[in-house]
């Protein structure tokens, strides 16, 4: 028989929750000794050393074998830390911290901060703390309720919501519940017991930052979407300890005049290009195009602290006033950035292009390179247009002209392939030194942009083809075609403007391009571009390949931006493994199921980044226009719903809303076929793409919301319920008529996801 001390130690070491049969088996006790064991356990129970619950023995203050816990924080290594839900601090002191282990292969959603999880505990504490393995995520955390705290003179204050959906729904913070929050602080709150009358009350949970500081606008989006923006110490330590990669084991390409061509404000340069005419007589008119990509895999190895943080972030997030990088600056802006005249490791693909612009063959190489120059798009274009500067002049003959000649060749194949060619102008916000909006511009679309884009697409295709041929797992960039329902709706809409789409259930990008060419230069061109955009599916990452509809490619994988996208890092590791380039490639144990989980996770982080970037732009422009209440603007209707119209201003591209109840004394219904609001009595129609004049009547900068009044009249439908012109005496624009609350078909609703015309363009040139 074990002694009492041995028995207590054993129960605690087994997680503190164990049955009598388990104890007997562990100590090899026979049937005649079980009565003695029972008596011993009763003595321990009487002494208060153990609790007996449902035939289980539990040591007070110890954790059972399976624990219900809440994930509350991260440790210095970036690992999740949880605390048990049921814990009596009065009896047992502070709740133990549990290191959460996430299985590499799990079913269901991945755990995150504030989630409730079921954990299987390891046997006893390890290195002074408990370790629990996730069995299941039971409850995903609700999105934080965030707002701006406005202090009241008598104590307490109010919370101004940052979400457009909660505009006008302020919360009251009673005195003593403000947690030292100062006026203007961004805070997270929790609702308190509500009263029958008055504003809902809330308690401040956490101060997240001050809106009086620089970069405050993007801070709102970062916290609203839960974007990790502070690197754990162990990841920073790994980055600081990293040393420049040497030439050993690599091909020396430092003599190849590769150049980077990026936006003028770019800080990380992850791709460089080079082209020469192919001297092979068997390839007349052909070129050899080289694309070299920063070798992030040499610094960020599988399972490292940097790797764990990178997969958590999924991608870098780009705001007008800051960047939240996927990797620390020591890696992204220094060791991996292809700076001019500095040695840098890279993965390069050398592609042989035929005279018809099609890729004939390609090879991958792990190299050491030295960029010959850092160029901006406009700088490279100016050189080709006859205005070289001191940097581009020496490169013009041997570097830039061959690059442009190779692009002209590649463009033949692109035009024959006919990828989807939407005309969606991309606006860019320029800020003043104080972080406020200076102006909004539409950068010119240059051949320099198209050159880089086409070379990157070629390199991405080459990576996917190579990994498939080598039977190496990879993450594809996939884009499904429009659904049958969306095609049917699009076909019906196009008929309203006398355009026919083939009735086949299978369409190709060329079908859409033909329509876009037909309307190019007409008044309906913006309308058609927007409606075709909305009919498309959303691109994503997947471990199974179903092609890329928009690019009209059978196989496609992101390879060209590993500094800012985790998907590209996975592809790099696959290429390292497939070619035997080193020991830092994709692990042999990596399974398709694991890659499927990673693909799903980084697809979510990509959508999260897009939403955060879009909301930040909305908030910046709303701040910019807040002092222009009453001003009139030219705009174009960008969306229509039962609740009202969405408009985009011509000058800034700012998005705003016109409630249906303010359109006039008529009663407006949403016509889905025409994508318009149509008046019941007058037949007056306001549809997507119409040019209008609007007046700004309200701005909510914190939420990024603008409300306008429509000053223009719409077109008038004849026949049916509509009349050819408005009845005599009916007020025109500027009168707040109609039925309160929107239309008869339901209360006002927010914009549908995807209702912003420039959504795809805002992804950047390499988010295709």
Short mmCIF file of C-alpha atoms in Angstrom, two decimals, residues 322-681:
data_model
loop_
_atom_site.label_atom_id
_atom_site.label_comp_id
_atom_site.label_asym_id
_atom_site.label_seq_id
_atom_site.Cartn_x
_atom_site.Cartn_y
_atom_site.Cartn_z
CA UNK A 322 1.39 52.75 -40.90
CA UNK A 323 2.11 49.14 -41.76
CA UNK A 324 1.45 46.21 -39.45
CA UNK A 325 4.06 43.80 -40.83
CA UNK A 326 3.90 40.03 -40.86
CA UNK A 327 7.58 39.88 -39.83
CA UNK A 328 9.70 42.17 -37.60
CA UNK A 329 11.49 45.03 -39.35
CA UNK A 330 14.87 43.38 -38.78
CA UNK A 331 13.70 40.68 -41.25
CA UNK A 332 11.26 42.53 -43.52
CA UNK A 333 13.05 45.87 -43.97
CA UNK A 334 16.64 44.75 -43.47
CA UNK A 335 17.90 41.20 -43.95
CA UNK A 336 15.29 40.17 -46.55
CA UNK A 337 14.76 43.49 -48.31
CA UNK A 338 16.55 43.48 -51.69
CA UNK A 339 18.40 46.72 -51.12
CA UNK A 340 20.55 48.07 -53.93
CA UNK A 341 24.22 47.14 -53.95
CA UNK A 342 23.87 44.83 -50.92
CA UNK A 343 24.22 41.03 -50.91
CA UNK A 344 20.90 39.30 -50.32
CA UNK A 345 19.73 35.65 -50.48
CA UNK A 346 16.94 34.94 -52.95
CA UNK A 347 14.97 32.24 -54.72
CA UNK A 348 15.05 32.94 -58.45
CA UNK A 349 13.13 31.54 -61.38
CA UNK A 350 14.64 31.81 -64.86
CA UNK A 351 11.93 31.58 -67.53
CA UNK A 352 12.39 31.08 -71.26
CA UNK A 353 9.71 33.04 -73.15
CA UNK A 354 8.86 32.20 -76.74
CA UNK A 355 8.33 34.76 -79.47
CA UNK A 356 4.58 34.37 -78.98
CA UNK A 357 4.90 35.45 -75.34
CA UNK A 358 4.23 32.01 -73.87
CA UNK A 359 6.52 30.46 -71.27
CA UNK A 360 8.42 27.56 -72.83
CA UNK A 361 10.38 26.36 -69.77
CA UNK A 362 11.67 27.49 -66.40
CA UNK A 363 14.17 26.55 -63.69
CA UNK A 364 14.45 27.53 -60.01
CA UNK A 365 17.69 28.52 -58.28
CA UNK A 366 18.73 29.42 -54.73
CA UNK A 367 21.07 32.34 -55.16
CA UNK A 368 22.97 35.21 -53.63
CA UNK A 369 22.18 38.43 -55.53
CA UNK A 370 22.97 42.13 -55.44
CA UNK A 371 20.30 44.51 -56.71
CA UNK A 372 21.68 46.98 -59.25
CA UNK A 373 19.13 49.70 -58.41
CA UNK A 374 15.95 50.58 -56.56
CA UNK A 375 13.47 52.21 -58.94
CA UNK A 376 9.99 53.65 -58.54
CA UNK A 377 7.31 52.93 -61.15
CA UNK A 378 7.12 56.51 -62.40
CA UNK A 379 10.91 56.75 -62.44
CA UNK A 380 11.27 53.67 -64.66
CA UNK A 381 8.47 54.85 -66.93
CA UNK A 382 9.95 58.32 -67.28
CA UNK A 383 13.24 56.81 -68.39
CA UNK A 384 11.48 54.81 -71.09
CA UNK A 385 9.55 57.93 -72.13
CA UNK A 386 12.78 59.84 -72.78
CA UNK A 387 13.37 61.42 -69.36
CA UNK A 388 16.02 59.33 -67.59
CA UNK A 389 17.65 60.57 -64.40
CA UNK A 390 21.08 59.90 -62.93
CA UNK A 391 19.91 56.50 -61.61
CA UNK A 392 18.09 55.23 -64.68
CA UNK A 393 20.35 56.65 -67.37
CA UNK A 394 23.10 54.00 -66.96
CA UNK A 395 20.43 51.25 -66.86
CA UNK A 396 18.39 52.34 -69.85
CA UNK A 397 20.07 50.38 -72.63
CA UNK A 398 21.03 47.12 -70.93
CA UNK A 399 18.35 46.77 -68.23
CA UNK A 400 15.18 48.79 -68.79
CA UNK A 401 14.74 48.46 -72.55
CA UNK A 402 15.14 44.65 -72.48
CA UNK A 403 12.60 44.51 -69.63
CA UNK A 404 10.04 46.51 -71.59
CA UNK A 405 10.71 44.50 -74.75
CA UNK A 406 10.15 41.28 -72.81
CA UNK A 407 6.92 42.71 -71.40
CA UNK A 408 5.70 43.58 -74.90
CA UNK A 409 6.35 39.96 -75.85
CA UNK A 410 4.63 38.52 -72.75
CA UNK A 411 1.65 40.81 -73.33
CA UNK A 412 0.83 38.91 -76.53
CA UNK A 413 0.16 35.76 -74.51
CA UNK A 414 -1.75 37.70 -71.88
CA UNK A 415 -4.03 39.26 -74.49
CA UNK A 416 -4.62 35.83 -76.01
CA UNK A 417 -5.38 34.33 -72.58
CA UNK A 418 -7.87 37.13 -71.82
CA UNK A 419 -7.94 37.40 -68.03
CA UNK A 420 -10.80 39.40 -66.56
CA UNK A 421 -10.04 43.05 -67.33
CA UNK A 422 -12.12 45.28 -65.04
CA UNK A 423 -11.57 49.03 -65.08
CA UNK A 424 -11.55 49.96 -61.39
CA UNK A 425 -9.55 53.11 -60.62
CA UNK A 426 -7.48 52.83 -57.45
CA UNK A 427 -7.35 55.87 -55.19
CA UNK A 428 -4.51 56.62 -52.81
CA UNK A 429 -4.65 58.84 -49.71
CA UNK A 430 -1.75 61.22 -49.12
CA UNK A 431 -1.34 62.35 -45.51
CA UNK A 432 0.03 65.49 -43.92
CA UNK A 433 2.78 65.21 -41.26
CA UNK A 434 0.10 65.32 -38.53
CA UNK A 435 -1.58 62.20 -39.95
CA UNK A 436 -4.61 63.97 -41.45
CA UNK A 437 -5.65 63.75 -45.09
CA UNK A 438 -3.81 66.06 -47.48
CA UNK A 439 -5.42 64.89 -50.71
CA UNK A 440 -6.71 61.83 -52.51
CA UNK A 441 -5.20 60.95 -55.87
CA UNK A 442 -5.73 58.35 -58.57
CA UNK A 443 -2.21 57.18 -59.51
CA UNK A 444 -1.68 56.72 -63.23
CA UNK A 445 -1.64 53.12 -64.42
CA UNK A 446 1.72 52.77 -66.16
CA UNK A 447 3.36 50.10 -68.28
CA UNK A 448 5.85 49.78 -65.43
CA UNK A 449 3.00 48.51 -63.21
CA UNK A 450 1.81 46.07 -65.87
CA UNK A 451 5.35 44.82 -66.52
CA UNK A 452 5.91 43.86 -62.89
CA UNK A 453 2.42 42.39 -62.59
CA UNK A 454 2.83 40.11 -65.62
CA UNK A 455 6.30 38.92 -64.60
CA UNK A 456 5.01 38.10 -61.10
CA UNK A 457 2.10 36.14 -62.55
CA UNK A 458 4.51 34.14 -64.73
CA UNK A 459 6.68 33.37 -61.68
CA UNK A 460 3.65 32.32 -59.63
CA UNK A 461 2.50 29.94 -62.36
CA UNK A 462 6.01 28.47 -62.62
CA UNK A 463 6.05 27.81 -58.86
CA UNK A 464 2.70 26.00 -58.95
CA UNK A 465 3.71 23.91 -61.96
CA UNK A 466 7.02 22.91 -60.38
CA UNK A 467 5.52 21.84 -57.04
CA UNK A 468 2.81 19.83 -58.79
CA UNK A 469 5.41 18.11 -60.97
CA UNK A 470 7.55 17.35 -57.90
CA UNK A 471 4.49 16.08 -55.99
CA UNK A 472 5.17 18.55 -53.19
CA UNK A 473 2.23 19.86 -51.13
CA UNK A 474 1.43 23.53 -51.66
CA UNK A 475 -1.11 26.26 -51.03
CA UNK A 476 -2.82 27.43 -54.21
CA UNK A 477 -4.28 30.84 -54.91
CA UNK A 478 -7.71 29.95 -56.28
CA UNK A 479 -10.66 31.90 -57.65
CA UNK A 480 -13.92 30.20 -58.52
CA UNK A 481 -16.19 31.35 -61.31
CA UNK A 482 -19.52 33.09 -60.66
CA UNK A 483 -22.27 30.96 -59.15
CA UNK A 484 -25.29 30.06 -61.25
CA UNK A 485 -27.45 32.39 -59.17
CA UNK A 486 -25.11 35.34 -59.68
CA UNK A 487 -24.89 34.61 -63.39
CA UNK A 488 -28.67 34.54 -63.69
CA UNK A 489 -28.97 37.87 -61.85
CA UNK A 490 -26.23 39.42 -63.97
CA UNK A 491 -27.82 38.17 -67.18
CA UNK A 492 -31.17 39.66 -66.18
CA UNK A 493 -29.60 42.99 -65.26
CA UNK A 494 -27.62 43.29 -68.50
CA UNK A 495 -30.82 42.81 -70.49
CA UNK A 496 -32.13 46.05 -68.95
CA UNK A 497 -29.39 47.93 -70.83
CA UNK A 498 -29.73 45.80 -73.99
CA UNK A 499 -26.62 43.67 -73.43
CA UNK A 500 -26.77 39.90 -73.79
CA UNK A 501 -24.68 37.40 -71.84
CA UNK A 502 -24.56 33.83 -73.24
CA UNK A 503 -27.17 31.59 -71.62
CA UNK A 504 -24.64 28.85 -70.93
CA UNK A 505 -24.02 28.04 -67.27
CA UNK A 506 -20.29 28.12 -68.02
CA UNK A 507 -18.71 31.47 -68.80
CA UNK A 508 -15.15 32.57 -69.33
CA UNK A 509 -13.47 35.88 -68.55
CA UNK A 510 -13.53 36.64 -72.28
CA UNK A 511 -17.34 36.77 -72.13
CA UNK A 512 -17.14 39.58 -69.60
CA UNK A 513 -14.29 41.32 -71.43
CA UNK A 514 -16.36 41.50 -74.59
CA UNK A 515 -19.13 43.26 -72.66
CA UNK A 516 -16.65 45.63 -71.02
CA UNK A 517 -15.22 46.54 -74.44
CA UNK A 518 -18.73 47.16 -75.75
CA UNK A 519 -19.53 49.73 -73.03
CA UNK A 520 -16.05 51.26 -72.78
CA UNK A 521 -16.27 55.05 -72.94
CA UNK A 522 -20.04 55.16 -72.46
CA UNK A 523 -22.04 56.47 -69.51
CA UNK A 524 -22.91 52.93 -68.38
CA UNK A 525 -19.29 51.72 -68.28
CA UNK A 526 -18.80 52.35 -64.52
CA UNK A 527 -22.15 50.65 -63.85
CA UNK A 528 -21.26 47.55 -65.85
CA UNK A 529 -17.80 47.29 -64.28
CA UNK A 530 -19.31 47.40 -60.80
CA UNK A 531 -22.05 44.88 -61.51
CA UNK A 532 -19.63 42.41 -63.13
CA UNK A 533 -17.29 42.82 -60.14
CA UNK A 534 -20.12 41.95 -57.76
CA UNK A 535 -20.97 38.84 -59.71
CA UNK A 536 -17.50 37.39 -59.07
CA UNK A 537 -16.50 35.01 -56.30
CA UNK A 538 -13.77 35.96 -53.84
CA UNK A 539 -10.25 34.67 -54.36
CA UNK A 540 -8.81 32.61 -51.50
CA UNK A 541 -6.09 30.13 -50.54
CA UNK A 542 -6.67 26.38 -50.69
CA UNK A 543 -4.67 23.15 -50.64
CA UNK A 544 -6.89 21.79 -53.43
CA UNK A 545 -6.65 23.36 -56.85
CA UNK A 546 -9.70 24.49 -58.78
CA UNK A 547 -7.96 27.13 -60.87
CA UNK A 548 -8.06 30.90 -61.02
CA UNK A 549 -11.06 32.15 -62.97
CA UNK A 550 -10.13 35.84 -62.99
CA UNK A 551 -6.63 35.24 -64.37
CA UNK A 552 -7.89 32.40 -66.58
CA UNK A 553 -5.17 30.05 -65.31
CA UNK A 554 -5.39 26.35 -64.51
CA UNK A 555 -2.86 26.48 -61.67
CA UNK A 556 -1.61 29.44 -59.69
CA UNK A 557 0.24 29.91 -56.39
CA UNK A 558 1.57 32.98 -54.61
CA UNK A 559 5.37 32.93 -54.65
CA UNK A 560 6.45 36.54 -55.09
CA UNK A 561 5.81 38.25 -51.71
CA UNK A 562 7.01 36.07 -48.81
CA UNK A 563 7.90 39.15 -46.73
CA UNK A 564 4.23 40.08 -46.46
CA UNK A 565 2.22 36.88 -47.17
CA UNK A 566 2.53 33.56 -45.36
CA UNK A 567 1.16 31.68 -48.39
CA UNK A 568 4.27 32.66 -50.36
CA UNK A 569 6.53 31.44 -47.56
CA UNK A 570 4.83 28.03 -47.71
CA UNK A 571 5.48 27.89 -51.46
CA UNK A 572 9.14 28.88 -50.94
CA UNK A 573 9.59 26.07 -48.43
CA UNK A 574 8.01 23.66 -50.88
CA UNK A 575 10.46 24.69 -53.59
CA UNK A 576 13.42 24.33 -51.19
CA UNK A 577 12.27 20.81 -50.34
CA UNK A 578 11.46 19.85 -53.94
CA UNK A 579 14.89 20.89 -55.22
CA UNK A 580 16.93 19.84 -52.19
CA UNK A 581 18.12 23.41 -51.70
CA UNK A 582 18.62 23.02 -47.95
CA UNK A 583 17.22 21.80 -44.64
CA UNK A 584 14.89 24.77 -44.13
CA UNK A 585 12.24 23.60 -46.58
CA UNK A 586 8.76 22.20 -46.03
CA UNK A 587 8.80 19.39 -43.49
CA UNK A 588 8.40 15.85 -44.80
CA UNK A 589 5.69 15.37 -42.17
CA UNK A 590 3.60 18.25 -43.53
CA UNK A 591 0.24 16.79 -44.55
CA UNK A 592 -2.38 18.16 -46.95
CA UNK A 593 -4.81 18.43 -44.03
CA UNK A 594 -2.41 20.73 -42.23
CA UNK A 595 -1.96 22.90 -45.31
CA UNK A 596 -5.73 23.03 -45.73
CA UNK A 597 -6.02 24.46 -42.20
CA UNK A 598 -3.28 27.00 -42.88
CA UNK A 599 -4.93 28.01 -46.16
CA UNK A 600 -8.27 28.53 -44.43
CA UNK A 601 -6.64 30.56 -41.66
CA UNK A 602 -4.68 32.90 -43.94
CA UNK A 603 -7.74 33.40 -46.15
CA UNK A 604 -9.48 34.73 -43.03
CA UNK A 605 -6.55 37.01 -42.12
CA UNK A 606 -6.52 38.37 -45.67
CA UNK A 607 -10.22 39.28 -45.49
CA UNK A 608 -9.62 40.76 -42.04
CA UNK A 609 -6.84 42.96 -43.42
CA UNK A 610 -8.95 44.12 -46.34
CA UNK A 611 -11.82 45.11 -44.04
CA UNK A 612 -9.49 46.95 -41.66
CA UNK A 613 -7.77 48.82 -44.49
CA UNK A 614 -11.10 49.81 -46.04
CA UNK A 615 -12.55 51.03 -42.72
CA UNK A 616 -9.44 53.09 -41.98
CA UNK A 617 -9.72 54.84 -45.33
CA UNK A 618 -13.41 55.56 -44.59
CA UNK A 619 -12.53 57.05 -41.20
CA UNK A 620 -9.71 59.21 -42.57
CA UNK A 621 -11.91 60.66 -45.30
CA UNK A 622 -14.83 61.18 -42.89
CA UNK A 623 -12.44 63.18 -40.66
CA UNK A 624 -11.33 65.11 -43.74
CA UNK A 625 -14.91 66.02 -44.71
CA UNK A 626 -16.32 66.57 -41.21
CA UNK A 627 -15.94 70.35 -41.46
CA UNK A 628 -17.68 70.51 -44.86
CA UNK A 629 -21.26 69.86 -43.74
CA UNK A 630 -23.61 71.48 -46.26
CA UNK A 631 -21.12 71.29 -49.13
CA UNK A 632 -22.20 69.78 -52.45
CA UNK A 633 -20.24 67.15 -54.37
CA UNK A 634 -20.36 65.31 -57.65
CA UNK A 635 -20.75 61.59 -57.13
CA UNK A 636 -21.79 58.32 -58.69
CA UNK A 637 -24.25 55.83 -57.23
CA UNK A 638 -22.20 52.79 -56.23
CA UNK A 639 -24.88 50.62 -54.61
CA UNK A 640 -28.61 50.30 -54.07
CA UNK A 641 -30.50 48.41 -51.37
CA UNK A 642 -33.95 48.50 -49.86
CA UNK A 643 -32.58 50.90 -47.24
CA UNK A 644 -31.22 53.49 -49.65
CA UNK A 645 -28.42 54.41 -52.02
CA UNK A 646 -24.66 54.29 -51.61
CA UNK A 647 -22.63 56.93 -53.40
CA UNK A 648 -18.92 57.43 -54.11
CA UNK A 649 -17.68 61.02 -54.42
CA UNK A 650 -15.84 61.87 -57.62
CA UNK A 651 -12.95 63.77 -56.04
CA UNK A 652 -12.06 61.59 -53.05
CA UNK A 653 -13.86 58.31 -53.73
CA UNK A 654 -15.45 58.64 -50.28
CA UNK A 655 -18.37 56.28 -49.70
CA UNK A 656 -21.59 57.60 -48.22
CA UNK A 657 -25.23 56.69 -47.77
CA UNK A 658 -28.53 58.28 -48.77
CA UNK A 659 -31.48 56.79 -46.81
CA UNK A 660 -34.45 55.82 -48.96
CA UNK A 661 -36.74 57.80 -46.67
CA UNK A 662 -35.01 61.04 -47.72
CA UNK A 663 -35.40 60.62 -51.48
CA UNK A 664 -38.66 62.60 -51.65
CA UNK A 665 -42.40 62.25 -51.05
CA UNK A 666 -42.64 59.15 -53.25
CA UNK A 667 -42.36 55.61 -51.96
CA UNK A 668 -39.22 53.90 -53.32
CA UNK A 669 -38.85 50.18 -53.79
CA UNK A 670 -35.68 48.25 -54.53
CA UNK A 671 -35.68 46.78 -58.05
CA UNK A 672 -33.07 44.01 -57.91
CA UNK A 673 -33.15 43.43 -61.65
CA UNK A 674 -32.28 47.03 -62.43
CA UNK A 675 -30.14 47.46 -59.31
CA UNK A 676 -32.10 50.62 -58.57
CA UNK A 677 -34.61 52.30 -56.30
CA UNK A 678 -37.84 53.08 -58.20
CA UNK A 679 -40.63 55.40 -57.03
CA UNK A 680 -44.08 53.81 -56.79
CA UNK A 681 -46.09 56.72 -58.18
#
